[in-house]
């Protein structure tokens, strides 16, 4: 059953308030949740994954720069 406030909101073309929401869709992967706490935990897990990915990528870039510097130095040393 639709609550009275939600029906009234649709009638005048106004967005339903957050309190009227019954389903939550993840904007990262599209999963649907009925429980807001589970949805918030799911979003938190996505954020942790993003941070872990960024840290791993930074470490990869740093090691690539280090290897490039070592190669450039060794080419310079051995070419003399
Ligand atoms: Zn998701």
Coordinates of C-alpha atoms and ligand atoms in Angstrom, one line a residue:
X1 CA 0.0 0.0 0.0
X2 CA 1.3 3.5 -0.9
X3 CA 1.5 5.9 1.9
X4 CA -0.7 9.0 1.7
X5 CA 2.3 11.4 1.6
X6 CA 4.0 9.4 -1.2
X7 CA 0.7 9.4 -3.2
X8 CA 0.3 13.1 -2.6
X9 CA 3.9 13.8 -3.7
X10 CA 3.4 11.9 -7.0
X11 CA 0.2 13.8 -7.6
X12 CA 1.9 17.2 -7.6
X13 CA 5.1 15.9 -9.3
X14 CA 7.4 16.3 -6.2
X15 CA 10.1 13.8 -5.4
X16 CA 9.3 11.3 -2.6
X17 CA 11.2 12.0 0.6
X18 CA 13.9 9.7 1.8
X19 CA 11.6 8.4 4.5
X20 CA 9.2 7.2 1.8
X21 CA 11.8 5.1 0.0
X22 CA 11.4 1.4 0.3
X23 CA 14.1 0.2 -2.1
X24 CA 17.7 1.4 -2.4
X25 CA 19.7 0.8 -5.6
X26 CA 23.5 0.8 -5.6
X27 CA 24.8 3.3 -8.1
X28 CA 28.1 1.3 -8.5
X29 CA 26.8 -2.2 -9.4
X30 CA 23.0 -1.9 -9.6
X31 CA 22.2 -4.2 -6.7
X32 CA 18.9 -3.5 -4.9
X33 CA 18.4 -3.4 -1.2
X34 CA 15.3 -3.2 1.0
X35 CA 17.2 -2.5 4.2
X36 CA 18.9 0.8 4.4
X37 CA 21.6 -0.5 6.9
X38 CA 22.5 -3.3 4.5
X39 CA 22.6 -0.7 1.6
X40 CA 25.0 1.6 3.6
X41 CA 27.3 -1.4 4.4
X42 CA 27.3 -2.3 0.7
X43 CA 28.3 1.3 -0.3
X44 CA 31.0 1.3 2.4
X45 CA 32.4 -2.0 1.0
X46 CA 32.5 -0.3 -2.5
X47 CA 34.4 2.6 -1.0
X48 CA 36.9 0.3 0.7
X49 CA 37.5 -1.5 -2.6
X50 CA 38.1 1.9 -4.4
X51 CA 40.6 3.0 -1.8
X52 CA 42.4 -0.4 -2.0
X53 CA 42.5 -0.1 -5.8
X54 CA 43.9 3.4 -5.6
X55 CA 46.6 2.4 -3.1
X56 CA 47.6 -0.6 -5.3
X57 CA 47.7 1.6 -8.4
X58 CA 49.9 4.2 -6.6
X59 CA 52.3 1.5 -5.6
X60 CA 52.4 0.1 -9.1
X61 CA 53.1 3.6 -10.6
X62 CA 55.8 4.2 -7.9
X63 CA 57.6 0.9 -8.7
X64 CA 57.4 1.7 -12.4
X65 CA 59.0 5.1 -11.9
X66 CA 61.7 3.5 -9.7
X67 CA 62.4 0.8 -12.4
X68 CA 62.6 3.6 -15.1
X69 CA 65.0 5.6 -13.0
X70 CA 67.2 2.5 -12.4
X71 CA 67.2 1.7 -16.1
X72 CA 68.0 5.2 -17.1
X73 CA 70.8 5.4 -14.6
X74 CA 72.3 2.0 -15.6
X75 CA 72.1 3.0 -19.3
X76 CA 73.9 6.2 -18.5
X77 CA 76.6 4.5 -16.4
X78 CA 77.2 1.6 -18.8
X79 CA 77.3 3.8 -21.9
X80 CA 80.4 5.6 -20.6
Ligands
LIG1 ZN1 27.1 -2.2 -5.3

